[in-house]
Short mmCIF file of C-alpha atoms and ligand atoms in Angstrom, two decimals:
data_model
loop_
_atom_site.label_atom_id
_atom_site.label_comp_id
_atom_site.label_asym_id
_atom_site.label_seq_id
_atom_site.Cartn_x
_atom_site.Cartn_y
_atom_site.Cartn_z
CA UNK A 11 -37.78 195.46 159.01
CA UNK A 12 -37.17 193.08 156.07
CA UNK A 13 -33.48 193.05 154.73
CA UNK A 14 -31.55 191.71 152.02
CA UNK A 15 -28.05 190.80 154.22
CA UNK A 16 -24.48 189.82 152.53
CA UNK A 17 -22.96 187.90 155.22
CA UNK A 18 -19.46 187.20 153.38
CA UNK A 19 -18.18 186.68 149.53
CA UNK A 20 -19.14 184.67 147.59
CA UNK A 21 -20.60 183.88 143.69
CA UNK A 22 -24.19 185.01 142.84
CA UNK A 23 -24.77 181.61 141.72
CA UNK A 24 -25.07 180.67 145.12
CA UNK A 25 -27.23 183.54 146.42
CA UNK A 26 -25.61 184.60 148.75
CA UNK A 27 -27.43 187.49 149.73
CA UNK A 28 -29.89 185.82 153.26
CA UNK A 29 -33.25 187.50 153.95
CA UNK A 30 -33.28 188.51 157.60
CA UNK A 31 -35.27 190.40 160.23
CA UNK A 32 -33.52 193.89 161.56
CA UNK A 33 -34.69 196.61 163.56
CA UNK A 34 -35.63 200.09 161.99
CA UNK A 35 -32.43 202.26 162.74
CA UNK A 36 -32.40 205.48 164.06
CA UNK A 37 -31.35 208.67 162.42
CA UNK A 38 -28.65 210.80 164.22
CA UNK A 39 -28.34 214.46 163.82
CA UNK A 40 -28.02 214.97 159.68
CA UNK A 41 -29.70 212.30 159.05
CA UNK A 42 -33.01 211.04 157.62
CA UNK A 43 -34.99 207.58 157.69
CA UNK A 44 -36.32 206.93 154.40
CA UNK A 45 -38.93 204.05 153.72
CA UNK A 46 -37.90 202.33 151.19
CA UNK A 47 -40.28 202.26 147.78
CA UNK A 48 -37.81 201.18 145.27
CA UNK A 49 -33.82 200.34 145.15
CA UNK A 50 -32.03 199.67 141.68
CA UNK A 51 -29.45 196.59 140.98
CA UNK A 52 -26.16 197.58 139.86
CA UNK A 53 -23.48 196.29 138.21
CA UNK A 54 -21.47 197.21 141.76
CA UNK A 55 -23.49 194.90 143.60
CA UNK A 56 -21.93 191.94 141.57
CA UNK A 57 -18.23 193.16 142.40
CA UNK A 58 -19.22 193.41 146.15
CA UNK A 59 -20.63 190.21 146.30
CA UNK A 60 -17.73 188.38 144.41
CA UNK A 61 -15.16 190.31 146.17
CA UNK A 62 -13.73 192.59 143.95
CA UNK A 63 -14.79 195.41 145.54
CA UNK A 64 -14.18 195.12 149.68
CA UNK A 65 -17.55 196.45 151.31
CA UNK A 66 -17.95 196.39 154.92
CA UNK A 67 -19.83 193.09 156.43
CA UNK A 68 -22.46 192.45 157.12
CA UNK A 69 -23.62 194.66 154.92
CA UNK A 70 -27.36 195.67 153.34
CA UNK A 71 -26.34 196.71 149.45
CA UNK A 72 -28.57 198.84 146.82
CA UNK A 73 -27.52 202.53 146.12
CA UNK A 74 -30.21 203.51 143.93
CA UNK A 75 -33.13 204.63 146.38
CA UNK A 76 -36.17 205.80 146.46
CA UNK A 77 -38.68 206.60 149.02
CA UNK A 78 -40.41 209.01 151.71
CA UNK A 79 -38.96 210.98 154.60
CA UNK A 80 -40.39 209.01 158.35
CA UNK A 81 -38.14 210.54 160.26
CA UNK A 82 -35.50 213.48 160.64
CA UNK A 83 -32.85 213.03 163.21
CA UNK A 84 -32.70 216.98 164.16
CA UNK A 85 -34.06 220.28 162.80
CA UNK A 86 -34.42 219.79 159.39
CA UNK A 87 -32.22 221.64 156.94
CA UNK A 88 -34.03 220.82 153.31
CA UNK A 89 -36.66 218.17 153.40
CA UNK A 90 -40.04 217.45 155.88
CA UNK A 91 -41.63 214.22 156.12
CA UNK A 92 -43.21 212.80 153.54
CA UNK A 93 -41.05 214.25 150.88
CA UNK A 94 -39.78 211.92 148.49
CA UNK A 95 -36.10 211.75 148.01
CA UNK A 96 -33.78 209.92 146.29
CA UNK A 97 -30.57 208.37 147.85
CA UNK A 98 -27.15 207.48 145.16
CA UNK A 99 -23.75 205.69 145.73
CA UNK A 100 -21.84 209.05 147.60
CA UNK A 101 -23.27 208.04 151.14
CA UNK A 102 -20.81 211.16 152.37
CA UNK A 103 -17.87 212.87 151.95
CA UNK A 104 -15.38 214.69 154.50
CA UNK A 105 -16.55 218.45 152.99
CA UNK A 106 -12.61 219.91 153.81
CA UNK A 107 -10.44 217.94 151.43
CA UNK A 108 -8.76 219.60 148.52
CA UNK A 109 -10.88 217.15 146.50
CA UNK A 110 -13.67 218.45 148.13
CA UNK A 111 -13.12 221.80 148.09
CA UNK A 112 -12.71 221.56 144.65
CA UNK A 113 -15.97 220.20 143.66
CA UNK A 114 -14.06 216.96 143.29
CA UNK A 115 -16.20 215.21 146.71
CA UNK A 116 -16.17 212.12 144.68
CA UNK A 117 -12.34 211.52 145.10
CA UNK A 118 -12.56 212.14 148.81
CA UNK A 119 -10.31 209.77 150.87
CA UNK A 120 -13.32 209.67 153.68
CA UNK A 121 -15.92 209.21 150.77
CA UNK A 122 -18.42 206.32 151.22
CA UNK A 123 -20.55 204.23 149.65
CA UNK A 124 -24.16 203.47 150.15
CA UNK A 125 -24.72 200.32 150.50
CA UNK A 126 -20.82 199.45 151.10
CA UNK A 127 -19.54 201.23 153.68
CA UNK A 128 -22.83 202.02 155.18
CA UNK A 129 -26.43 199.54 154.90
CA UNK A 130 -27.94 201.03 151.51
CA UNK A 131 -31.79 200.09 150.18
CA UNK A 132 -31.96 196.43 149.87
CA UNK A 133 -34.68 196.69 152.91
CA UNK A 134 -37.67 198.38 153.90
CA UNK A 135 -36.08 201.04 155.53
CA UNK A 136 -32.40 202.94 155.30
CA UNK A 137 -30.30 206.08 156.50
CA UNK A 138 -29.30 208.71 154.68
CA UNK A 139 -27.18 212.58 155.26
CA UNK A 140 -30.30 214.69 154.86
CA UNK A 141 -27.34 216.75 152.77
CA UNK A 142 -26.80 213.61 150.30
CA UNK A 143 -30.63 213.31 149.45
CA UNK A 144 -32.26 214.75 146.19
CA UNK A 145 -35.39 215.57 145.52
CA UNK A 146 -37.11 213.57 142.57
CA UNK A 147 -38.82 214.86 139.62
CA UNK A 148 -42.66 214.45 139.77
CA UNK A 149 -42.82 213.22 136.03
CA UNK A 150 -41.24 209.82 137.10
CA UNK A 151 -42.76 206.95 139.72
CA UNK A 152 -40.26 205.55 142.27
CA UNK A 153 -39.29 202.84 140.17
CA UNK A 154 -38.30 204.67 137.23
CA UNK A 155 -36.53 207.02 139.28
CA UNK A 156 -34.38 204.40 141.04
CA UNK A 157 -32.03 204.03 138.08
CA UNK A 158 -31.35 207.30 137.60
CA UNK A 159 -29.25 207.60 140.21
CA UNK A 160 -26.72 205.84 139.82
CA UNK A 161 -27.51 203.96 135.89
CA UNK A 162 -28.52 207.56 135.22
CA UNK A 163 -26.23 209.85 137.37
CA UNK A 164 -22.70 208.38 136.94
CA UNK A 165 -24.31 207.52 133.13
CA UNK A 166 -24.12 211.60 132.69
CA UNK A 167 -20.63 211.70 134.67
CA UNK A 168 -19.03 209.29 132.17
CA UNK A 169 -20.83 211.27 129.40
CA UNK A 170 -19.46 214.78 130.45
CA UNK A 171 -15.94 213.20 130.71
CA UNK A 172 -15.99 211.83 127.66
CA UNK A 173 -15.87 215.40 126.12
CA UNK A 174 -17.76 214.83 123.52
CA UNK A 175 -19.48 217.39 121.23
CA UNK A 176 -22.65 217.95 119.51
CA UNK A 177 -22.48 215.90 115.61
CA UNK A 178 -19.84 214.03 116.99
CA UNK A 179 -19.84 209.85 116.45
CA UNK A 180 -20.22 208.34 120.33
CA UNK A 181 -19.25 204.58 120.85
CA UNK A 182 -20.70 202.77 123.44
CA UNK A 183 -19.67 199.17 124.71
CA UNK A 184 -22.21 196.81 126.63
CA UNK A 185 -25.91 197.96 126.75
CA UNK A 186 -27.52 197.89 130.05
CA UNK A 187 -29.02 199.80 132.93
CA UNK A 188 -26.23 202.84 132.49
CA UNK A 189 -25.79 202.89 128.26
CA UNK A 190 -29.88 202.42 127.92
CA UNK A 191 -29.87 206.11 129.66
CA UNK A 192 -26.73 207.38 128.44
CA UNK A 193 -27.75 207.11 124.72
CA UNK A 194 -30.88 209.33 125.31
CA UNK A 195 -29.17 211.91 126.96
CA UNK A 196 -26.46 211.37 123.37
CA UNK A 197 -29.07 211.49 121.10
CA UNK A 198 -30.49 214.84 123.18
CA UNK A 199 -27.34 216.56 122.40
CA UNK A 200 -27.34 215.47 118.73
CA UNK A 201 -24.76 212.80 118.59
CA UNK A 202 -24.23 210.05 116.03
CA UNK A 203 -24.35 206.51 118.66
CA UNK A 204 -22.89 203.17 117.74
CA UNK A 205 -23.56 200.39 120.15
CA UNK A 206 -21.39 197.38 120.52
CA UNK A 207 -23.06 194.42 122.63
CA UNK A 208 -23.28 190.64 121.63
CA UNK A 209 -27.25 190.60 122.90
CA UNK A 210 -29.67 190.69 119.80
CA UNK A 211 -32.18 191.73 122.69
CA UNK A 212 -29.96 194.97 124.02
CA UNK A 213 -29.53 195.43 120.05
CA UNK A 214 -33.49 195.99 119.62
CA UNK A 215 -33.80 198.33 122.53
CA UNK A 216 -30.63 200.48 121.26
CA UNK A 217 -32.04 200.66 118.04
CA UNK A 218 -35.32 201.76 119.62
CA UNK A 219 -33.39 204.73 121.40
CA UNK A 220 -31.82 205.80 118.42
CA UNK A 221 -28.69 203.61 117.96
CA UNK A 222 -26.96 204.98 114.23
CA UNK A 223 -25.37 201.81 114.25
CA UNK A 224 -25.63 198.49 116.42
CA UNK A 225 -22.71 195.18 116.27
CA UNK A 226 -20.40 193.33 117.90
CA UNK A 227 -16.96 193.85 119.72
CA UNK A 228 -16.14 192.55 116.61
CA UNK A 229 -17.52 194.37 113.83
CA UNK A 230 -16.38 197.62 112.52
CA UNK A 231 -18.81 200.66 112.39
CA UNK A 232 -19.15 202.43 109.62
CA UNK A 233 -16.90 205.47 111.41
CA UNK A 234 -14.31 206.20 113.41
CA UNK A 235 -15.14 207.02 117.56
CA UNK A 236 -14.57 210.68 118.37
CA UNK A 237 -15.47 208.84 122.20
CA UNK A 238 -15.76 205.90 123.55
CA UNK A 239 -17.75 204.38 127.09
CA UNK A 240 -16.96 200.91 127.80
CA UNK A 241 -19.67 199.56 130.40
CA UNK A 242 -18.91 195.94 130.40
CA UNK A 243 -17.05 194.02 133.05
CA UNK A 244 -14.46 192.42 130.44
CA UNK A 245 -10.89 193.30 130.06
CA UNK A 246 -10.89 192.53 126.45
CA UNK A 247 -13.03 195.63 125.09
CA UNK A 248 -10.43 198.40 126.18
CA UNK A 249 -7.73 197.40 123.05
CA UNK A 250 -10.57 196.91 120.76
CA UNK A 251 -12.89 200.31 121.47
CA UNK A 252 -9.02 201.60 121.66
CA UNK A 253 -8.42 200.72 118.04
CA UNK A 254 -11.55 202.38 116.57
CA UNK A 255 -11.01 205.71 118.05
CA UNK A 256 -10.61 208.76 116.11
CA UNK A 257 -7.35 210.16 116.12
CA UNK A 258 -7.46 212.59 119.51
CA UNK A 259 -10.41 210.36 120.93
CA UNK A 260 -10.98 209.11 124.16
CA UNK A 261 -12.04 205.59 125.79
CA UNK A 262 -14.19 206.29 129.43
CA UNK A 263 -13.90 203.61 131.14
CA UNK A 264 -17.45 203.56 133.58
CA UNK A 265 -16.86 200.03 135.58
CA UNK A 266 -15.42 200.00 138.99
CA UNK A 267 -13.91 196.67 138.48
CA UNK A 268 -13.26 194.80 135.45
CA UNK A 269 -13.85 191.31 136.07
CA UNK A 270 -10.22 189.99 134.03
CA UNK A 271 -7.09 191.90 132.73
CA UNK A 272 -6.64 193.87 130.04
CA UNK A 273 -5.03 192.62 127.58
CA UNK A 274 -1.92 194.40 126.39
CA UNK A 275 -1.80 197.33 124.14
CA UNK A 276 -0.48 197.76 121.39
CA UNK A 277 1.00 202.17 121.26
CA UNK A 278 0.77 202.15 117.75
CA UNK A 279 -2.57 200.90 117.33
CA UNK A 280 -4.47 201.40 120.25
CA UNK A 281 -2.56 204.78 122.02
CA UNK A 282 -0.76 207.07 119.39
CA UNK A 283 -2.13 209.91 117.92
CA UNK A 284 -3.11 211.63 121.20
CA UNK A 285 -5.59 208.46 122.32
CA UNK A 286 -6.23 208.82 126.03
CA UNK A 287 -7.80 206.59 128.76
CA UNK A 288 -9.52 208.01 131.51
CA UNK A 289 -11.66 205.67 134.79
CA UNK A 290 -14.91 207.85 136.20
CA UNK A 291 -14.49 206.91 139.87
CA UNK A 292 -18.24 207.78 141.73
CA UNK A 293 -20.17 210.16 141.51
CA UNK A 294 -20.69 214.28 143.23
CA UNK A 295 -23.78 215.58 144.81
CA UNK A 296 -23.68 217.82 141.66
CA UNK A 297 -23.80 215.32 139.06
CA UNK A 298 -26.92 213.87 140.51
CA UNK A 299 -28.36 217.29 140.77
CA UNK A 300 -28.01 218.03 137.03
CA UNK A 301 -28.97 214.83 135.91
CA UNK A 302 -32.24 214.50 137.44
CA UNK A 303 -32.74 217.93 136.22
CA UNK A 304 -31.54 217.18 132.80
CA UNK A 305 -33.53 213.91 132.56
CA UNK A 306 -36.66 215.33 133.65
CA UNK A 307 -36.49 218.35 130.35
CA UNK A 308 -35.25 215.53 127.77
CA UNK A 309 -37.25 213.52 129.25
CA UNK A 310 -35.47 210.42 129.82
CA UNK A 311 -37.65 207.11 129.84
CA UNK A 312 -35.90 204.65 131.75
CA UNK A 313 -36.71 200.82 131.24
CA UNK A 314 -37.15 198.66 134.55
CA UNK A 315 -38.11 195.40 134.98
CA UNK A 316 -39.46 195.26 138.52
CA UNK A 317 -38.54 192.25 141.03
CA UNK A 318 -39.47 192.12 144.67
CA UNK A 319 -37.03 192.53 147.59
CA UNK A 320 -36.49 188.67 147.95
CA UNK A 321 -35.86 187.71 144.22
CA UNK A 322 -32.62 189.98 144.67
CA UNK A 323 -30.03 186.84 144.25
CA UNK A 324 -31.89 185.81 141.17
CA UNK A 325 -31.86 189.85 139.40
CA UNK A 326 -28.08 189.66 140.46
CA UNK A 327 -27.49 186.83 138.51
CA UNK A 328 -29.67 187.69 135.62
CA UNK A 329 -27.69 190.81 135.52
CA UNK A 330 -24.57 188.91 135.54
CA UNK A 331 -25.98 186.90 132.62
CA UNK A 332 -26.68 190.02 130.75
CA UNK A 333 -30.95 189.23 130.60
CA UNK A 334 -31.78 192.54 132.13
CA UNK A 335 -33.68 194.43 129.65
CA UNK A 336 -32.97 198.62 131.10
CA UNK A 337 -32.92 198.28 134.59
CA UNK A 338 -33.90 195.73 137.25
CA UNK A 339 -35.53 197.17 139.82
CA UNK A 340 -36.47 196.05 143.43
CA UNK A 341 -40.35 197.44 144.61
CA UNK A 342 -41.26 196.88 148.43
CA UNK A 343 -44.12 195.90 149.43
CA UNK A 344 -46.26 197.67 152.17
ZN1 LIG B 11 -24.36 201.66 140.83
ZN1 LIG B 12 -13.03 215.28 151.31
#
């Protein structure tokens, strides 16, 4: 099969990522082979590929999946061939852990990644736990689904732990794959949305989805933040989403790594009056679930550009240049 293979770090600009030849594996009890239709780029990719995130090497990224069932590697539980399924970021989990046990499967010390600790959908074909596989709504193709899963799914994770309430005035910082979704599912619930991004493109498409308000880092909305998501890779957007919260509010922050420090706080400004800071850390099996329930009844209409499997270097770097409009989204052929 055709593969997308990161050999070692390194910066996108020098695509790094070399197309190779590798045979199709083979599913072991649990598991399923899924052919490949569609795999979503992610913001993660970037911080494996540069390092700040340590997946396993050689490695095959992408952790936003769709495709059909060829093969089930022993009596199957919940799918049958042909069934189209849809594979996210929590590869597994170790099921016994007090995290686990607790519904919390996403803290798990044994959890892994697709596509970092185990080859994810940057080929034709890919494993998956038949257990960590969901079914996909008819209503969208494989390429819209892609994004949902992880854009989509840890979108609605940052969301729900953001607490915030119907009416109340939602900030969100950087506007790609993840905010493009999260401001439908805002608007669904009846929120008031400001969107902070420097890209008059991202501005358009926010306003599009219902954006109350749309400006720079550096502008001031016309209220204060009840919550806050920061999707962008910088350092320098935590003090200043910090110092527009309502008192009480609270600042999600949905990136795995941020590319430079923050810069320091100030208490009085930025943390007093009950301001709190919280990191979403991967996703559960549940919050994929409800999402692709939830964005099938709004219904969410995701954006994708589509690429094909061997322009991934060049959608990783326009994603690192911030010229993805929604989604980028690889389609296999054949
Ligand atoms: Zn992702
Ligand atoms: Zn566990």
């Amino acid at each position: 099969m055709e593969a997308m293979v990161l050999r070692e770090n390194s910066l996108i600009e020098k695509g790094p990522l070399e197309r190779m030849e590798l045979p199709v594996p083979v599913p072991g009890p649990g598991e399923i082979l899924v052919k490949v239709s569609a795999c979503g780029v992610c913001h993660t990719e970037l911080d494996e590929i540069e390092g700040r995130l340590k997946p396993r090497l050689p490695v095959v990224l992408g952790h936003e999946i769709v495709g059909r069932i060829e093969r089930i590697g022993s009596a199957p539980k919940r799918f049958h061939r042909g069934d189209r399924v849809g594979i996210a970021w929590i590869h597994s989990a170790c099921g016994e852990c007090h995290f686990c046990r607790e519904g919390n499967e996403n803290l798990c010390p044994e959890f892994r990644g697709t596509g970092c600790d185990v080859n994810g959908g940057y080929a034709q074909y890919t494993l998956a736990k038949e257990e960590f596989a969901y079914p996909i709504p008819e209503r969208f193709s494989d390429a819209e689904a892609a994004p949902l899963l992880c854009a989509g799914a840890i979108g609605y994770r940052d969301l729900r732990l953001s607490g915030v309430e119907r009416g109340q005035v939602l900030g969100l910082f950087g506007f790609g794959a993840s905010a493009h979704i999260v401001i439908q599912i805002a608007k669904y619930w009846g929120c008031e949305i400001c969107v902070f991004t420097r890209s008059e493109r991202h501005r358009a498409l926010a306003v599009k989805l219902g954006a109350t308000w749309t400006g720079g880092v550096e502008d001031e909305p016309p209220k204060r933040l009840h919550c806050a998501i920061d999707f962008t890779p910088v350092g320098e957007t935590v003090p200043k989403a910090l110092a527009l919260l309502e008192k009480g509010g609270r600042l999600v922050l949905a990136v795995i790594r941020k590319r430079d420090l923050i810069p320091p706080l100030d208490y009085s400004q930025h943390l007093w009056d009950e301001k709190e800071v919280k990191s979403v850390a991967n996703i559960t099996r549940k919050d994929a679930r409800e999402f692709l329930s939830l964005a099938a009844e709004i219904p969410i209409v995701p954006e994708v550009e589509e690429f094909r499997l061997e322009e991934a270097n060049r959608v990783l770097l326009l994603l690192k240049q911030g010229k993805i409009q929604g989604a980028g989204v690889l389609k296999m052929g054949g």
